[in-house]
mmCIF file of C-alpha atoms in Angstrom:
data_model
loop_
_atom_site.group_PDB
_atom_site.id
_atom_site.type_symbol
_atom_site.label_atom_id
_atom_site.label_comp_id
_atom_site.label_asym_id
_atom_site.label_seq_id
_atom_site.Cartn_x
_atom_site.Cartn_y
_atom_site.Cartn_z
ATOM 1 C CA LYS Z 1 0.798 -22.053 3.284
ATOM 2 C CA ALA Z 2 -1.153 -18.810 4.186
ATOM 3 C CA GLY Z 3 1.059 -15.665 3.429
ATOM 4 C CA VAL Z 4 1.304 -12.570 6.041
ATOM 5 C CA THR Z 5 -2.087 -11.042 6.431
ATOM 6 C CA GLN Z 6 -2.623 -7.326 7.535
ATOM 7 C CA THR Z 7 -5.659 -5.845 8.366
ATOM 8 C CA PRO Z 8 -7.614 -3.930 7.719
ATOM 9 C CA ARG Z 9 -6.400 -2.836 4.211
ATOM 10 C CA TYR Z 10 -7.382 0.531 4.358
ATOM 11 C CA LEU Z 11 -7.739 3.008 6.938
ATOM 12 C CA ILE Z 12 -8.742 7.009 6.898
ATOM 13 C CA LYS Z 13 -8.143 8.865 10.254
ATOM 14 C CA THR Z 14 -7.816 11.895 11.121
ATOM 15 C CA ARG Z 15 -5.163 14.302 12.645
ATOM 16 C CA GLY Z 16 -4.488 13.566 16.600
ATOM 17 C CA GLN Z 17 -6.274 10.216 16.635
ATOM 18 C CA GLN Z 18 -4.554 7.154 17.259
ATOM 19 C CA VAL Z 19 -4.424 3.834 15.057
ATOM 20 C CA THR Z 20 -3.922 0.178 15.631
ATOM 21 C CA LEU Z 21 -2.751 -2.071 12.837
ATOM 22 C CA SER Z 22 -2.775 -5.683 12.933
ATOM 23 C CA CYS Z 23 -0.384 -8.393 11.311
ATOM 24 C CA SER Z 24 -0.651 -11.993 11.156
ATOM 25 C CA PRO Z 25 2.555 -13.860 10.095
ATOM 26 C CA ILE Z 26 3.035 -16.935 7.887
ATOM 27 C CA SER Z 27 2.625 -19.875 10.272
ATOM 28 C CA GLY Z 28 5.787 -20.859 11.869
ATOM 29 C CA HIS Z 29 7.512 -17.562 11.550
ATOM 30 C CA ARG Z 30 8.399 -15.677 14.777
ATOM 31 C CA SER Z 31 9.892 -12.724 13.565
ATOM 32 C CA VAL Z 32 7.628 -9.522 12.290
ATOM 33 C CA SER Z 33 9.403 -6.583 10.939
ATOM 34 C CA TRP Z 34 7.390 -3.017 10.158
ATOM 35 C CA TYR Z 35 8.000 -0.778 7.690
ATOM 36 C CA GLN Z 36 6.216 2.474 6.478
ATOM 37 C CA GLN Z 37 6.212 3.441 3.012
ATOM 38 C CA THR Z 38 6.117 6.793 1.320
ATOM 39 C CA PRO Z 39 6.521 8.424 -2.003
ATOM 40 C CA GLY Z 40 9.216 10.687 -0.331
ATOM 41 C CA GLN Z 41 11.065 8.677 2.158
ATOM 42 C CA GLY Z 42 10.498 4.937 0.256
ATOM 43 C CA LEU Z 43 10.471 1.815 2.944
ATOM 44 C CA GLN Z 44 11.794 2.485 6.302
ATOM 45 C CA PHE Z 45 12.311 0.363 8.857
ATOM 46 C CA LEU Z 46 9.877 0.971 11.993
ATOM 47 C CA PHE Z 47 10.560 -2.038 14.652
ATOM 48 C CA GLU Z 48 11.179 -5.784 14.682
ATOM 49 C CA TYR Z 49 9.627 -8.189 17.380
ATOM 50 C CA PHE Z 50 10.823 -11.777 17.963
ATOM 51 C CA SER Z 51 9.091 -13.865 20.751
ATOM 52 C CA GLU Z 52 7.081 -10.995 22.141
ATOM 53 C CA THR Z 53 10.463 -8.806 22.361
ATOM 54 C CA GLN Z 54 11.300 -5.772 20.314
ATOM 55 C CA ARG Z 55 14.691 -6.615 18.741
ATOM 56 C CA ASN Z 56 15.015 -3.717 16.405
ATOM 57 C CA LYS Z 57 13.646 -0.119 16.207
ATOM 58 C CA GLY Z 58 14.280 2.274 13.454
ATOM 59 C CA ASN Z 59 14.686 6.100 13.566
ATOM 60 C CA PHE Z 60 10.756 6.953 14.533
ATOM 61 C CA PRO Z 61 9.095 8.981 17.221
ATOM 62 C CA GLY Z 62 7.736 7.599 20.238
ATOM 63 C CA ARG Z 63 4.192 7.966 19.053
ATOM 64 C CA PHE Z 64 5.089 4.766 17.115
ATOM 65 C CA SER Z 65 4.898 1.681 18.872
ATOM 66 C CA GLY Z 66 4.159 -2.271 18.368
ATOM 67 C CA ARG Z 67 3.988 -5.278 20.266
ATOM 68 C CA GLN Z 68 3.767 -9.208 19.351
ATOM 69 C CA PHE Z 69 1.631 -11.840 20.967
ATOM 70 C CA SER Z 70 2.617 -15.309 21.861
ATOM 71 C CA ASN Z 71 0.961 -16.589 18.712
ATOM 72 C CA SER Z 72 3.475 -14.206 16.900
ATOM 73 C CA ARG Z 73 0.580 -11.768 15.808
ATOM 74 C CA SER Z 74 2.002 -8.390 16.089
ATOM 75 C CA GLU Z 75 -0.012 -4.898 16.355
ATOM 76 C CA MET Z 76 1.447 -1.431 15.584
ATOM 77 C CA ASN Z 77 0.128 1.594 17.065
ATOM 78 C CA VAL Z 78 0.303 5.254 16.136
ATOM 79 C CA SER Z 79 -1.152 7.724 18.467
ATOM 80 C CA THR Z 80 -1.792 11.326 17.933
ATOM 81 C CA LEU Z 81 -1.767 11.042 14.272
ATOM 82 C CA GLU Z 82 0.138 13.727 12.033
ATOM 83 C CA LEU Z 83 -0.743 14.268 8.285
ATOM 84 C CA GLY Z 84 2.831 12.780 7.345
ATOM 85 C CA ASP Z 85 1.799 9.524 9.254
ATOM 86 C CA SER Z 86 -0.175 8.956 5.827
ATOM 87 C CA ALA Z 87 1.684 5.870 4.183
ATOM 88 C CA LEU Z 88 1.542 2.428 3.320
ATOM 89 C CA TYR Z 89 2.403 0.288 6.619
ATOM 90 C CA LEU Z 90 3.904 -2.812 5.769
ATOM 91 C CA CYS Z 91 4.423 -5.981 7.863
ATOM 92 C CA ALA Z 92 7.193 -8.730 7.430
ATOM 93 C CA SER Z 93 7.441 -12.077 8.767
ATOM 94 C CA SER Z 94 10.287 -14.288 8.970
ATOM 95 C CA PRO Z 95 11.171 -17.636 10.593
ATOM 96 C CA THR Z 96 13.982 -15.968 12.800
ATOM 97 C CA GLU Z 97 14.975 -12.064 12.825
ATOM 98 C CA LEU Z 98 18.202 -13.016 10.540
ATOM 99 C CA GLU Z 99 16.050 -15.170 7.659
ATOM 100 C CA THR Z 100 14.618 -13.811 4.908
ATOM 101 C CA GLN Z 101 11.332 -11.617 5.154
ATOM 102 C CA TYR Z 102 8.410 -11.706 3.182
ATOM 103 C CA PHE Z 103 6.044 -9.112 3.140
ATOM 104 C CA GLY Z 104 1.763 -8.870 3.490
ATOM 105 C CA PRO Z 105 0.047 -6.676 1.184
ATOM 106 C CA GLY Z 106 0.302 -3.525 3.709
ATOM 107 C CA THR Z 107 -2.165 -1.005 5.387
ATOM 108 C CA ARG Z 108 -3.180 1.902 3.526
ATOM 109 C CA LEU Z 109 -3.310 4.617 6.060
ATOM 110 C CA LEU Z 110 -4.502 7.976 5.116
ATOM 111 C CA VAL Z 111 -4.704 11.000 7.865
ATOM 112 C CA LEU Z 112 -6.855 14.016 7.003
ATOM 113 C CA GLY E 1 15.790 8.090 3.945
ATOM 114 C CA GLN E 2 17.426 5.601 1.520
ATOM 115 C CA GLN E 3 21.015 4.272 2.124
ATOM 116 C CA LEU E 4 20.967 2.139 -0.619
ATOM 117 C CA ASN E 5 21.833 3.650 -4.386
ATOM 118 C CA GLN E 6 19.782 1.969 -6.684
ATOM 119 C CA SER E 7 19.831 2.861 -10.255
ATOM 120 C CA PRO E 8 18.295 3.448 -13.014
ATOM 121 C CA GLN E 9 15.303 5.510 -11.389
ATOM 122 C CA SER E 10 12.950 3.965 -14.194
ATOM 123 C CA MET E 11 13.176 2.223 -17.278
ATOM 124 C CA PHE E 12 10.894 1.981 -20.454
ATOM 125 C CA ILE E 13 11.486 -1.044 -22.665
ATOM 126 C CA GLN E 14 10.177 -2.955 -25.321
ATOM 127 C CA GLU E 15 8.854 -6.548 -24.783
ATOM 128 C CA GLY E 16 11.654 -9.003 -25.496
ATOM 129 C CA GLU E 17 14.685 -6.796 -24.362
ATOM 130 C CA ASP E 18 16.473 -7.270 -21.347
ATOM 131 C CA VAL E 19 16.672 -5.087 -18.328
ATOM 132 C CA SER E 20 19.664 -4.474 -15.814
ATOM 133 C CA MET E 21 19.563 -2.541 -12.647
ATOM 134 C CA ASN E 22 21.891 -2.278 -9.706
ATOM 135 C CA CYS E 23 22.239 -1.300 -6.024
ATOM 136 C CA THR E 24 25.250 0.162 -4.099
ATOM 137 C CA SER E 25 25.994 0.525 -0.579
ATOM 138 C CA SER E 26 28.883 1.953 1.711
ATOM 139 C CA SER E 27 27.655 -0.421 3.925
ATOM 140 C CA ILE E 28 28.412 -4.142 3.801
ATOM 141 C CA PHE E 29 25.566 -6.634 3.811
ATOM 142 C CA ASN E 30 25.053 -10.459 5.024
ATOM 143 C CA THR E 31 22.016 -10.865 2.656
ATOM 144 C CA TRP E 32 21.065 -9.292 -0.401
ATOM 145 C CA LEU E 33 17.492 -9.450 -1.682
ATOM 146 C CA TRP E 34 15.621 -8.454 -4.426
ATOM 147 C CA TYR E 35 11.648 -7.700 -4.613
ATOM 148 C CA LYS E 36 9.307 -6.572 -6.759
ATOM 149 C CA GLN E 37 5.991 -4.370 -5.825
ATOM 150 C CA ASP E 38 2.847 -4.195 -7.881
ATOM 151 C CA PRO E 39 0.715 -0.776 -7.141
ATOM 152 C CA GLY E 40 -1.511 -1.259 -3.798
ATOM 153 C CA GLU E 41 0.121 -4.696 -2.695
ATOM 154 C CA GLY E 42 2.965 -5.508 -0.398
ATOM 155 C CA PRO E 43 6.917 -6.209 -1.916
ATOM 156 C CA VAL E 44 6.832 -9.876 -3.254
ATOM 157 C CA LEU E 45 10.313 -11.583 -3.042
ATOM 158 C CA LEU E 46 12.077 -12.248 -6.111
ATOM 159 C CA ILE E 47 15.769 -13.665 -5.217
ATOM 160 C CA ALA E 48 17.530 -13.745 -2.162
ATOM 161 C CA LEU E 49 21.689 -13.819 -2.115
ATOM 162 C CA TYR E 50 23.463 -15.000 0.814
ATOM 163 C CA LYS E 51 27.321 -15.185 -0.200
ATOM 164 C CA ALA E 52 29.297 -12.791 -1.830
ATOM 165 C CA GLY E 53 29.931 -13.543 -5.402
ATOM 166 C CA GLU E 54 27.132 -15.909 -5.843
ATOM 167 C CA LEU E 55 24.840 -15.361 -8.885
ATOM 168 C CA THR E 56 21.610 -16.928 -8.614
ATOM 169 C CA SER E 57 18.594 -17.132 -11.154
ATOM 170 C CA ASN E 58 15.232 -17.508 -10.825
ATOM 171 C CA GLY E 59 13.420 -17.858 -14.286
ATOM 172 C CA ARG E 60 14.167 -15.066 -16.404
ATOM 173 C CA LEU E 61 15.745 -13.324 -13.575
ATOM 174 C CA THR E 62 19.178 -13.335 -12.454
ATOM 175 C CA ALA E 63 21.403 -11.915 -9.603
ATOM 176 C CA GLN E 64 24.425 -11.550 -8.162
ATOM 177 C CA PHE E 65 25.737 -10.466 -4.617
ATOM 178 C CA GLY E 66 28.587 -8.346 -5.106
ATOM 179 C CA ILE E 67 32.318 -9.479 -4.055
ATOM 180 C CA THR E 68 32.692 -6.874 -1.547
ATOM 181 C CA ARG E 69 29.203 -7.501 -0.276
ATOM 182 C CA LYS E 70 28.236 -3.573 -0.989
ATOM 183 C CA ASP E 71 26.409 -4.139 -4.073
ATOM 184 C CA SER E 72 24.263 -6.358 -6.146
ATOM 185 C CA PHE E 73 22.483 -6.468 -9.647
ATOM 186 C CA LEU E 74 19.566 -7.668 -11.031
ATOM 187 C CA ASN E 75 18.856 -8.945 -14.796
ATOM 188 C CA ILE E 76 15.681 -9.694 -16.049
ATOM 189 C CA SER E 77 16.133 -11.298 -19.613
ATOM 190 C CA ALA E 78 13.239 -11.000 -22.317
ATOM 191 C CA SER E 79 10.941 -8.937 -20.723
ATOM 192 C CA ILE E 80 7.138 -9.459 -20.880
ATOM 193 C CA PRO E 81 4.452 -7.079 -20.264
ATOM 194 C CA SER E 82 3.813 -8.680 -16.686
ATOM 195 C CA ASP E 83 7.307 -7.745 -15.791
ATOM 196 C CA VAL E 84 6.055 -4.060 -15.484
ATOM 197 C CA GLY E 85 6.337 -2.493 -11.644
ATOM 198 C CA ILE E 86 8.861 -1.494 -9.062
ATOM 199 C CA TYR E 87 11.807 -3.454 -8.340
ATOM 200 C CA PHE E 88 13.643 -2.683 -4.801
ATOM 201 C CA CYS E 89 16.854 -4.047 -3.711
ATOM 202 C CA ALA E 90 17.259 -4.834 0.249
ATOM 203 C CA GLY E 91 20.528 -5.365 2.211
ATOM 204 C CA GLN E 92 20.034 -7.024 5.440
ATOM 205 C CA ASP E 93 22.296 -6.260 7.940
ATOM 206 C CA SER E 94 23.822 -8.432 10.740
ATOM 207 C CA TRP E 95 20.699 -7.604 13.020
ATOM 208 C CA GLY E 96 18.159 -8.972 10.426
ATOM 209 C CA LYS E 97 17.269 -5.380 9.471
ATOM 210 C CA LEU E 98 16.500 -4.481 5.764
ATOM 211 C CA GLN E 99 17.594 -1.232 4.153
ATOM 212 C CA PHE E 100 15.929 -0.529 0.742
ATOM 213 C CA GLY E 101 16.586 1.088 -2.250
ATOM 214 C CA ALA E 102 14.494 3.714 -3.743
ATOM 215 C CA GLY E 103 13.438 1.197 -6.314
ATOM 216 C CA THR E 104 13.755 1.222 -10.115
ATOM 217 C CA GLN E 105 10.365 1.436 -12.033
ATOM 218 C CA VAL E 106 10.087 -0.817 -15.226
ATOM 219 C CA VAL E 107 7.646 0.202 -17.834
ATOM 220 C CA VAL E 108 7.262 -2.565 -20.751
ATOM 221 C CA THR E 109 5.772 -1.134 -23.993
ATOM 222 C CA PRO E 110 4.483 -4.062 -26.647
#
């Protein structure tokens, strides 16, 4: 089975812009979770989607949003980018929201 | 920020030595997971633990789910150069959400 794929792998944006990241889960997995990883804060949970519905949300501002499509693919959007949004954004998939999560390679976002 | 206490923060060991790291939490978890992350890549699942008291091995790796459900440890036996990386513990709560430790950086010298 192919693993979790994320596109793009690298992205450079400027402050105030918006960005959309994409995640394709492992085939058959219906739950997709997003995490932000920074040197200072480590790995932090953003949100989780299952069957196109957001089931869990972390403590991030409303500028961070996401959605999931009927084929379980998910997108994450960050609007009005700030310098502090520079991070590795990781997507993880699992068959259901309560099962073991498998991570993709991440999207490295740099905000200038 | 992190809610799991993972230690040690880093380890410098010689090839062939054993490695131990652990994670503690103030919260109870249903599942404990151990991941390894190489630079520029996503975390790769090493071991998943589903029951309190469970001891699970995966090759040279052994992990245990603490009986209180608030802690876990990971042992690596006879370390080799490719064991270099950052090891993360993660607790999965009843909603399926993962909370991560800050990571243990392992450096293996020949």
